Tab-separated table of C-alpha atoms in Angstrom:
chain	number	residue	atom	x	y	z
A	947	MET	CA	97.917	-125.885	43.657
A	948	LYS	CA	98.583	-124.529	47.033
A	949	LYS	CA	96.233	-122.109	48.784
A	950	ILE	CA	97.553	-119.040	49.413
A	951	LEU	CA	96.047	-115.951	52.126
A	952	ILE	CA	97.283	-112.711	51.891
A	953	ALA	CA	96.432	-110.557	54.858
A	954	CYS	CA	96.438	-107.175	54.774
A	955	ARG	CA	95.165	-103.659	56.102
A	956	GLY	CA	92.565	-102.869	54.020
A	957	TYR	CA	91.403	-104.409	50.150
A	958	TYR	CA	89.956	-103.024	47.281
A	959	PRO	CA	88.113	-100.599	47.385
A	960	HIS	CA	89.689	-99.244	50.281
A	961	ILE	CA	93.062	-97.691	49.209
A	962	ALA	CA	95.055	-95.815	51.028
A	963	GLY	CA	98.301	-95.923	48.633
A	964	GLY	CA	100.526	-98.293	46.837
A	965	GLY	CA	100.523	-100.995	49.442
A	966	GLU	CA	96.803	-101.620	48.866
A	967	ILE	CA	97.064	-101.083	45.088
A	968	SER	CA	100.226	-103.857	45.046
A	969	THR	CA	97.941	-106.446	46.962
A	970	LYS	CA	95.688	-106.151	44.728
A	971	LYS	CA	97.713	-107.152	42.052
A	972	LEU	CA	99.372	-110.046	43.969
A	973	ALA	CA	96.636	-111.606	44.917
A	974	GLU	CA	95.000	-111.239	41.176
A	975	GLU	CA	97.815	-112.436	39.310
A	976	LEU	CA	98.886	-115.486	41.710
A	977	SER	CA	95.245	-116.153	41.368
A	978	SER	CA	95.449	-116.157	37.499
A	979	LEU	CA	98.259	-118.679	37.828
A	980	GLY	CA	96.186	-121.131	39.347
A	981	TYR	CA	96.901	-120.624	42.814
A	982	ASP	CA	93.744	-121.035	45.447
A	983	VAL	CA	94.123	-117.446	46.379
A	984	HIS	CA	91.762	-116.100	49.868
A	985	VAL	CA	92.417	-112.474	51.270
A	986	LEU	CA	92.110	-111.486	55.140
A	987	ALA	CA	91.719	-107.681	55.085
A	988	VAL	CA	90.892	-105.589	58.137
A	989	ASP	CA	87.895	-103.382	57.549
A	990	CYS	CA	85.597	-101.350	59.668
A	991	LYS	CA	82.758	-104.331	59.836
A	992	ASP	CA	83.192	-108.289	59.009
A	993	LYS	CA	81.962	-108.713	55.414
A	994	ASP	CA	82.864	-111.654	52.943
A	995	ASP	CA	83.361	-110.488	49.395
A	996	LEU	CA	84.415	-111.918	45.844
A	997	ILE	CA	86.596	-109.692	43.692
A	998	GLU	CA	88.245	-110.254	40.453
A	999	ASN	CA	87.900	-114.407	41.259
A	1000	VAL	CA	89.494	-113.769	44.656
A	1001	LYS	CA	87.763	-114.753	48.144
A	1002	VAL	CA	88.395	-111.589	50.518
A	1003	SER	CA	87.134	-111.912	54.022
A	1004	ARG	CA	87.008	-109.003	55.707
A	1005	VAL	CA	87.445	-108.567	59.064
A	1006	LYS	CA	86.281	-106.175	61.905
A	1007	PHE	CA	89.412	-103.982	63.469
A	1008	LYS	CA	90.201	-104.813	67.130
A	1009	ASN	CA	92.317	-101.438	67.908
A	1010	ILE	CA	90.950	-98.288	68.670
A	1011	TYR	CA	90.431	-97.236	65.290
A	1012	TRP	CA	91.216	-98.351	61.496
A	1013	SER	CA	94.407	-96.885	60.128
A	1014	MET	CA	92.647	-96.448	57.071
A	1015	GLY	CA	89.572	-94.619	58.354
A	1016	LYS	CA	89.174	-91.122	57.737
A	1017	GLU	CA	88.886	-90.020	61.272
A	1018	LYS	CA	91.647	-87.696	62.241
A	1019	HIS	CA	93.109	-88.658	65.658
A	1020	ASN	CA	95.193	-87.047	68.573
A	1021	PRO	CA	98.690	-88.055	69.342
A	1022	LEU	CA	97.694	-89.910	72.162
A	1023	ALA	CA	95.013	-92.329	70.608
A	1024	LYS	CA	97.927	-92.457	67.495
A	1025	LEU	CA	100.137	-93.709	70.693
A	1026	ILE	CA	97.740	-96.069	72.186
A	1027	TRP	CA	96.570	-97.646	68.291
A	1028	HIS	CA	100.730	-98.041	68.034
A	1029	ILE	CA	101.101	-99.766	71.787
A	1030	ILE	CA	98.140	-102.337	70.679
A	1031	ASP	CA	98.939	-102.852	67.108
A	1032	SER	CA	102.475	-103.703	67.710
A	1033	ASN	CA	100.897	-107.715	69.237
A	1034	ASN	CA	97.407	-107.060	69.317
A	1035	ILE	CA	96.620	-109.951	71.619
A	1036	PHE	CA	92.472	-108.795	71.112
A	1037	PHE	CA	92.845	-109.691	67.782
A	1038	GLU	CA	94.642	-113.028	68.340
A	1039	SER	CA	91.510	-115.125	68.983
A	1040	LYS	CA	90.178	-114.181	65.696
A	1041	LEU	CA	93.012	-114.643	63.633
A	1042	THR	CA	93.575	-118.366	64.939
A	1043	GLU	CA	89.824	-118.831	64.380
A	1044	LEU	CA	90.226	-117.472	60.128
A	1045	LEU	CA	93.571	-119.762	60.010
A	1046	GLU	CA	92.030	-122.383	61.389
A	1047	ARG	CA	89.216	-122.230	59.068
A	1048	ILE	CA	90.825	-121.350	55.855
A	1049	LYS	CA	94.092	-123.592	56.400
A	1050	PRO	CA	96.262	-121.900	54.092
A	1051	ASP	CA	99.376	-123.569	52.969
A	1052	VAL	CA	101.137	-120.324	52.844
A	1053	LEU	CA	100.660	-116.796	54.633
A	1054	ILE	CA	101.537	-113.799	52.984
A	1055	THR	CA	101.645	-110.578	54.934
A	1056	SER	CA	101.149	-107.666	52.304
A	1057	THR	CA	101.217	-104.896	54.979
A	1058	ILE	CA	101.314	-105.834	58.417
A	1059	GLU	CA	99.532	-102.150	60.007
A	1060	ASP	CA	96.067	-103.362	61.537
A	1061	VAL	CA	96.890	-107.084	60.938
A	1062	SER	CA	99.240	-107.227	63.658
A	1063	SER	CA	102.761	-108.959	63.663
A	1064	ILE	CA	101.027	-111.135	65.996
A	1065	ILE	CA	99.416	-113.317	63.303
A	1066	TRP	CA	103.124	-114.419	62.385
A	1067	ARG	CA	103.359	-116.036	66.190
A	1068	VAL	CA	99.751	-117.417	65.316
A	1069	ALA	CA	100.768	-118.889	62.286
A	1070	TYR	CA	103.496	-120.453	63.428
A	1071	ASP	CA	101.483	-122.251	66.230
A	1072	LEU	CA	99.687	-123.601	63.519
A	1073	ARG	CA	102.606	-124.944	61.538
A	1074	ILE	CA	101.758	-122.494	58.504
A	1075	ARG	CA	104.743	-121.236	56.459
A	1076	THR	CA	104.445	-117.179	56.742
A	1077	LEU	CA	105.954	-114.581	54.033
A	1078	HIS	CA	106.040	-111.002	54.647
A	1079	ILE	CA	106.458	-108.499	52.597
A	1080	LEU	CA	108.265	-105.320	53.296
A	1081	ARG	CA	106.578	-102.482	51.506
A	1082	SER	CA	107.649	-99.334	54.307
A	1083	TYR	CA	109.503	-99.001	57.550
A	1084	SER	CA	106.290	-99.588	59.452
A	1085	LEU	CA	108.058	-102.294	61.413
A	1086	LEU	CA	110.945	-99.706	62.616
A	1087	CYS	CA	109.201	-96.347	62.366
A	1088	LYS	CA	105.721	-95.354	63.895
A	1089	ASN	CA	105.616	-92.976	60.985
A	1090	ALA	CA	106.412	-96.030	58.723
A	1091	ASN	CA	109.047	-93.648	57.005
A	1092	MET	CA	112.231	-92.855	59.133
A	1093	TYR	CA	112.022	-89.529	58.249
A	1094	LYS	CA	112.114	-86.257	60.776
A	1095	GLU	CA	113.192	-83.452	59.249
A	1096	ASP	CA	116.064	-85.379	57.628
A	1097	ASN	CA	116.273	-89.250	57.073
A	1098	CYS	CA	117.029	-91.290	60.387
A	1099	ILE	CA	120.333	-93.141	59.849
A	1100	SER	CA	119.044	-95.537	62.643
A	1101	GLN	CA	115.473	-96.375	65.318
A	1102	CYS	CA	114.869	-93.220	67.535
A	1103	ALA	CA	114.323	-94.307	71.396
A	1104	SER	CA	110.609	-94.171	71.091
A	1105	CYS	CA	110.433	-96.297	67.984
A	1106	ARG	CA	112.842	-98.794	69.054
A	1107	THR	CA	110.667	-99.376	72.143
A	1108	LEU	CA	107.043	-99.285	70.089
A	1109	THR	CA	108.028	-101.817	67.640
A	1110	LEU	CA	110.061	-104.098	69.892
A	1111	MET	CA	107.162	-107.115	69.831
A	1112	LYS	CA	107.492	-106.369	65.787
A	1113	LYS	CA	111.084	-107.374	66.147
A	1114	THR	CA	110.317	-110.100	68.499
A	1115	ASN	CA	107.411	-111.758	66.039
A	1116	SER	CA	109.495	-111.734	63.226
A	1117	GLN	CA	111.521	-114.575	64.527
A	1118	TYR	CA	108.713	-116.710	63.390
A	1119	VAL	CA	108.898	-115.524	59.813
A	1120	ASN	CA	109.831	-118.268	57.102
A	1121	ASP	CA	110.235	-116.000	54.341
A	1122	VAL	CA	111.137	-112.091	53.768
A	1123	VAL	CA	110.614	-110.117	50.406
A	1124	GLY	CA	111.947	-107.065	49.988
A	1125	ILE	CA	110.569	-104.872	47.308
A	1126	SER	CA	113.871	-103.538	46.840
A	1127	LYS	CA	117.442	-104.345	48.222
A	1128	TYR	CA	117.363	-101.466	50.319
A	1129	VAL	CA	114.504	-101.660	52.287
A	1130	LEU	CA	115.238	-105.433	52.508
A	1131	GLU	CA	119.085	-104.629	53.991
A	1132	LYS	CA	117.289	-101.753	56.332
A	1133	HIS	CA	115.495	-104.379	58.332
A	1134	ILE	CA	117.822	-107.175	58.254
A	1135	GLU	CA	120.609	-105.059	59.714
A	1136	ASN	CA	118.624	-103.960	62.718
A	1137	GLY	CA	117.930	-107.642	63.636
A	1138	TYR	CA	114.693	-108.610	61.867
A	1139	PHE	CA	113.771	-111.721	60.496
A	1140	ARG	CA	116.582	-113.851	61.722
A	1141	ASN	CA	115.272	-116.907	60.883
A	1142	ALA	CA	113.944	-115.936	57.629
A	1143	LYS	CA	115.004	-116.685	54.131
A	1144	SER	CA	115.363	-113.186	52.129
A	1145	HIS	CA	114.040	-112.679	48.951
A	1146	ILE	CA	113.827	-109.463	46.450
A	1147	ILE	CA	111.121	-109.103	44.721
A	1148	TYR	CA	109.548	-105.793	42.468
A	1149	ASN	CA	106.220	-104.744	42.988
A	1150	MET	CA	104.266	-105.362	39.798
A	1151	CYS	CA	103.563	-102.397	38.276
A	1152	ILE	CA	103.422	-102.483	34.379
A	1153	ASP	CA	99.963	-103.638	32.750
A	1154	GLU	CA	101.255	-102.860	29.477
A	1155	ILE	CA	104.637	-101.505	27.926
A	1156	VAL	CA	104.621	-98.995	25.663
A	1157	GLU	CA	107.247	-100.360	22.680
A	1158	LYS	CA	106.946	-96.973	20.506
A	1159	ARG	CA	105.731	-93.707	21.710
A	1160	LYS	CA	105.373	-90.184	20.106
A	1161	LEU	CA	108.360	-88.191	21.448
A	1162	ASN	CA	108.050	-85.067	22.302
A	1163	GLY	CA	111.888	-85.717	22.706
A	1164	PHE	CA	113.334	-82.563	23.477
A	1165	GLN	CA	112.930	-82.063	19.471
A	1166	SER	CA	110.512	-78.902	19.905
A	1167	PRO	CA	109.188	-76.626	22.655
A	1168	PRO	CA	107.496	-77.186	25.047
A	1169	ILE	CA	109.647	-79.737	26.519
A	1170	LYS	CA	107.996	-81.026	29.491
A	1171	LEU	CA	109.756	-82.125	32.640
A	1172	GLY	CA	107.157	-83.882	35.037
A	1173	TYR	CA	106.642	-84.677	38.660
A	1174	LEU	CA	104.045	-87.476	39.650
A	1175	GLY	CA	102.724	-87.939	42.828
A	1176	ARG	CA	101.939	-86.866	46.500
A	1177	ILE	CA	102.884	-83.136	47.189
A	1178	HIS	CA	104.760	-83.479	50.098
A	1179	LYS	CA	108.112	-81.864	51.500
A	1180	THR	CA	109.560	-85.114	51.674
A	1181	LYS	CA	109.346	-85.562	48.038
A	1182	GLY	CA	111.859	-82.780	47.217
A	1183	ILE	CA	110.146	-81.250	44.392
A	1184	GLU	CA	111.642	-78.071	44.839
A	1185	LEU	CA	114.613	-79.058	43.789
A	1186	ILE	CA	113.411	-79.407	40.276
A	1187	ILE	CA	112.708	-76.255	40.210
A	1188	THR	CA	115.977	-74.958	41.456
A	1189	ALA	CA	117.911	-77.347	39.219
A	1190	VAL	CA	115.616	-75.768	35.900
A	1191	SER	CA	116.356	-72.116	37.391
A	1192	LYS	CA	120.161	-73.121	36.468
A	1193	LEU	CA	119.856	-73.949	33.172
A	1194	LYS	CA	120.726	-71.097	30.406
A	1195	LYS	CA	117.904	-68.979	29.596
A	1196	GLU	CA	117.338	-70.248	26.366
A	1197	GLN	CA	117.206	-73.565	27.658
A	1198	LYS	CA	114.517	-72.941	30.568
A	1199	ASP	CA	112.406	-70.838	28.528
A	1200	LYS	CA	111.422	-73.484	26.597
A	1201	ILE	CA	110.669	-75.872	29.614
A	1202	ILE	CA	107.190	-76.341	31.327
A	1203	ILE	CA	107.709	-78.068	34.863
A	1204	CYS	CA	104.456	-80.229	35.367
A	1205	ILE	CA	103.425	-81.437	38.606
A	1206	ALA	CA	100.973	-84.005	39.161
A	1207	GLY	CA	99.269	-84.948	42.533
A	1208	THR	CA	97.797	-83.711	45.584
A	1209	GLY	CA	99.012	-82.389	48.761
A	1210	GLU	CA	99.876	-79.826	51.189
A	1211	PRO	CA	97.966	-76.428	49.950
A	1212	ASP	CA	100.922	-74.644	51.793
A	1213	TYR	CA	103.548	-76.619	49.676
A	1214	ILE	CA	101.918	-75.961	46.775
A	1215	ASN	CA	101.734	-72.426	47.185
A	1216	GLU	CA	105.745	-72.444	47.929
A	1217	LEU	CA	106.469	-74.315	44.823
A	1218	ASN	CA	104.525	-71.940	42.705
A	1219	MET	CA	106.232	-68.757	44.298
A	1220	LEU	CA	109.784	-70.419	43.770
A	1221	SER	CA	108.827	-70.678	40.229
A	1222	VAL	CA	107.317	-67.295	39.707
A	1223	ASN	CA	110.556	-65.577	41.526
A	1224	PHE	CA	112.688	-67.700	39.194
A	1225	GLY	CA	110.622	-66.535	36.052
A	1226	LEU	CA	110.069	-70.360	35.166
A	1227	ASN	CA	106.808	-71.984	33.714
A	1228	ILE	CA	105.043	-74.221	36.233
A	1229	LYS	CA	101.904	-76.287	36.159
A	1230	PHE	CA	99.536	-78.122	38.248
A	1231	TYR	CA	97.615	-80.963	37.646
A	1232	GLY	CA	96.027	-82.153	40.514
A	1233	ASN	CA	94.777	-85.720	40.525
A	1234	VAL	CA	95.376	-87.700	36.787
A	1235	LYS	CA	95.482	-90.721	35.149
A	1236	PRO	CA	99.521	-91.420	36.005
A	1237	THR	CA	99.716	-93.222	32.125
A	1238	LEU	CA	97.657	-89.621	30.616
A	1239	PHE	CA	100.400	-87.507	32.288
A	1240	LEU	CA	103.388	-89.639	31.379
A	1241	ASP	CA	102.218	-89.925	27.821
A	1242	ASP	CA	102.742	-86.238	27.542
A	1243	MET	CA	106.190	-85.772	29.688
A	1244	ASP	CA	109.661	-85.668	28.066
A	1245	MET	CA	111.054	-86.697	31.166
A	1246	LEU	CA	110.271	-87.561	34.921
A	1247	ILE	CA	111.610	-86.442	37.679
A	1248	VAL	CA	111.984	-88.377	41.322
A	1249	PRO	CA	113.742	-85.835	43.319
A	1250	SER	CA	113.090	-87.681	46.673
A	1251	LYS	CA	114.465	-86.252	49.959
A	1252	TRP	CA	113.315	-89.601	51.912
A	1253	ASN	CA	114.553	-92.958	51.555
A	1254	GLU	CA	111.785	-94.226	49.018
A	1255	PRO	CA	111.613	-98.202	49.736
A	1256	PHE	CA	110.924	-98.911	46.138
A	1257	GLY	CA	109.338	-95.644	43.737
A	1258	ARG	CA	106.689	-97.244	41.693
A	1259	VAL	CA	106.369	-94.117	39.302
A	1260	ILE	CA	109.940	-95.053	38.053
A	1261	VAL	CA	108.719	-98.403	36.847
A	1262	GLU	CA	105.129	-96.704	35.119
A	1263	SER	CA	107.285	-94.327	33.696
A	1264	LEU	CA	109.492	-96.824	31.813
A	1265	GLY	CA	106.849	-98.831	31.100
A	1266	ARG	CA	105.967	-95.520	29.020
A	1267	GLY	CA	108.871	-95.186	27.622
A	1268	VAL	CA	109.622	-91.965	29.304
A	1269	PRO	CA	113.050	-91.285	30.543
A	1270	VAL	CA	113.422	-90.877	34.344
A	1271	ALA	CA	116.185	-88.525	36.322
A	1272	GLY	CA	115.877	-89.862	40.393
A	1273	LYS	CA	117.620	-88.974	43.437
A	1274	LYS	CA	120.150	-91.057	45.317
A	1275	VAL	CA	118.188	-92.521	47.822
A	1276	GLY	CA	116.564	-95.495	49.218
A	1277	GLY	CA	115.709	-97.692	46.558
A	1278	ILE	CA	115.796	-95.289	43.800
A	1279	PRO	CA	119.322	-95.984	42.486
A	1280	GLU	CA	118.501	-99.629	42.346
A	1281	LEU	CA	115.547	-99.284	39.953
A	1282	LEU	CA	117.668	-96.990	37.863
A	1283	ASN	CA	120.999	-99.269	37.950
A	1284	ASP	CA	120.716	-99.261	33.945
A	1285	ASN	CA	120.847	-95.577	33.682
A	1286	LYS	CA	123.748	-94.318	36.222
A	1287	ASP	CA	124.063	-91.390	34.435
A	1288	PHE	CA	120.354	-90.141	35.096
A	1289	LEU	CA	121.125	-89.996	39.128
A	1290	PHE	CA	122.049	-86.708	41.081
A	1291	ASP	CA	122.411	-86.045	45.003
A	1292	ILE	CA	121.991	-81.863	44.433
A	1293	ALA	CA	120.251	-79.609	41.962
A	1294	GLU	CA	123.964	-78.519	40.245
A	1295	GLU	CA	123.917	-82.369	39.192
A	1296	LEU	CA	120.124	-82.721	37.899
A	1297	THR	CA	120.456	-79.233	35.980
A	1298	GLU	CA	123.429	-81.020	34.563
A	1299	ILE	CA	121.386	-84.015	33.316
A	1300	ILE	CA	118.476	-82.555	31.755
A	1301	ASN	CA	121.409	-79.913	30.054
A	1302	LEU	CA	122.943	-82.875	28.901
A	1303	TYR	CA	119.729	-85.246	27.998
A	1304	LEU	CA	118.637	-81.765	25.736
A	1305	ILE	CA	121.748	-81.758	23.747
A	1306	GLY	CA	121.735	-85.263	23.158
A	1307	ASN	CA	124.824	-86.120	25.046
A	1308	ILE	CA	123.448	-88.409	27.358
A	1309	GLU	CA	120.820	-91.815	26.247
A	1310	PHE	CA	118.527	-93.219	28.319
A	1311	ASN	CA	118.654	-97.344	28.255
A	1312	PHE	CA	115.076	-98.864	28.617
A	1313	GLN	CA	115.617	-102.201	30.349
A	1314	LEU	CA	112.563	-103.648	31.279
A	1315	GLU	CA	112.665	-107.405	31.353
A	1316	LYS	CA	113.475	-106.966	35.307
A	1317	PHE	CA	110.268	-105.058	35.769
A	1318	GLU	CA	107.651	-107.493	33.560
A	1319	THR	CA	104.970	-109.097	35.055
A	1320	LYS	CA	105.713	-112.570	34.031
A	1321	ASN	CA	109.365	-112.085	35.113
A	1322	ILE	CA	108.280	-111.265	38.554
A	1323	LEU	CA	105.569	-113.449	39.044
A	1324	GLU	CA	108.172	-116.591	37.765
A	1325	ILE	CA	110.114	-115.536	40.703
A	1326	TRP	CA	106.975	-115.500	42.806
A	1327	GLY	CA	106.172	-118.898	41.506
A	1328	GLN	CA	109.849	-120.142	42.743
A	1329	VAL	CA	109.538	-118.768	46.107
A	1330	LEU	CA	106.218	-119.924	47.011
A	1331	ASP	CA	106.782	-123.433	45.190
A	1332	LYS	CA	109.318	-124.555	47.918
A	1333	ASP	CA	108.337	-126.499	50.288
């Protein structure tokens, strides 16, 4: 079987978000299929590890700081970091040394921050096939989210300048994988990866599928409407509160709005006060085990303001047999393509979804085949085994 090298900005136990979770899952699943999987992970020091039968080469960062470190940095330091990271010539010799030593058949860049897009040119010079996974907007935006007060329609001048070398280096990539059609098309339309073959492969998010669950099912109160994720203004959580406030009194009195996750204290207070003003029941859970939280919910709501590249929590929820209502932004609509009646733009539309589901006028269609790990791995195998 082929030797696969997965490069990333950090590897377990260092986890900053979904990118690191997905990278570990991909490495372990490809290893289980028989591929000889190695990981090149940026870290605070050089170290070799073996984690779940995956060989991990940790390499000390070659920038003014490591983006997964815990230190806070001022705007000037962040600007310098971005300038270096866009085409990190200080990392070039170390990356060349590692690629020459490991000799992979395929290089997968799973998260490019800290690794730097220069690795694509290094691999090209060594005639190593390269595949990049688009998990965020880090190649387009210095904040990786293309959001400033509202979603950015296009790149601003500063981001266009800071990402110019990333765009230039993307010409050396052979294959590009979007974790959604939306995030893939966003990069292609901005002129990235002009020589690469394009693929859409969803993240592997479901460890087990609950075929039959105990439904609170809107059959008896309290009815639990859940939000699971980071508590931040870009997540639009206040929309849930506004939507519930517009229900009839006998309906909203039965509902508890359940918020799980951590985030900005001021925003949490704002959400709490909004609920109090509307006379609604709200509960903040803090950090929770996702499966335990989801198993206690009647419906999950994903009200994001920003264009989420994917929406891992949606797939996790479907795997637990919990219906999802999601906002029409980013990659969310394609994940709920079989349930268009559960998509909304504004609070009034979410109110109507909750109301119709409460009285049984709409039904959620659980189609999970495209999200099952075995089916996603089959697509990965087809892509990797091509010469």
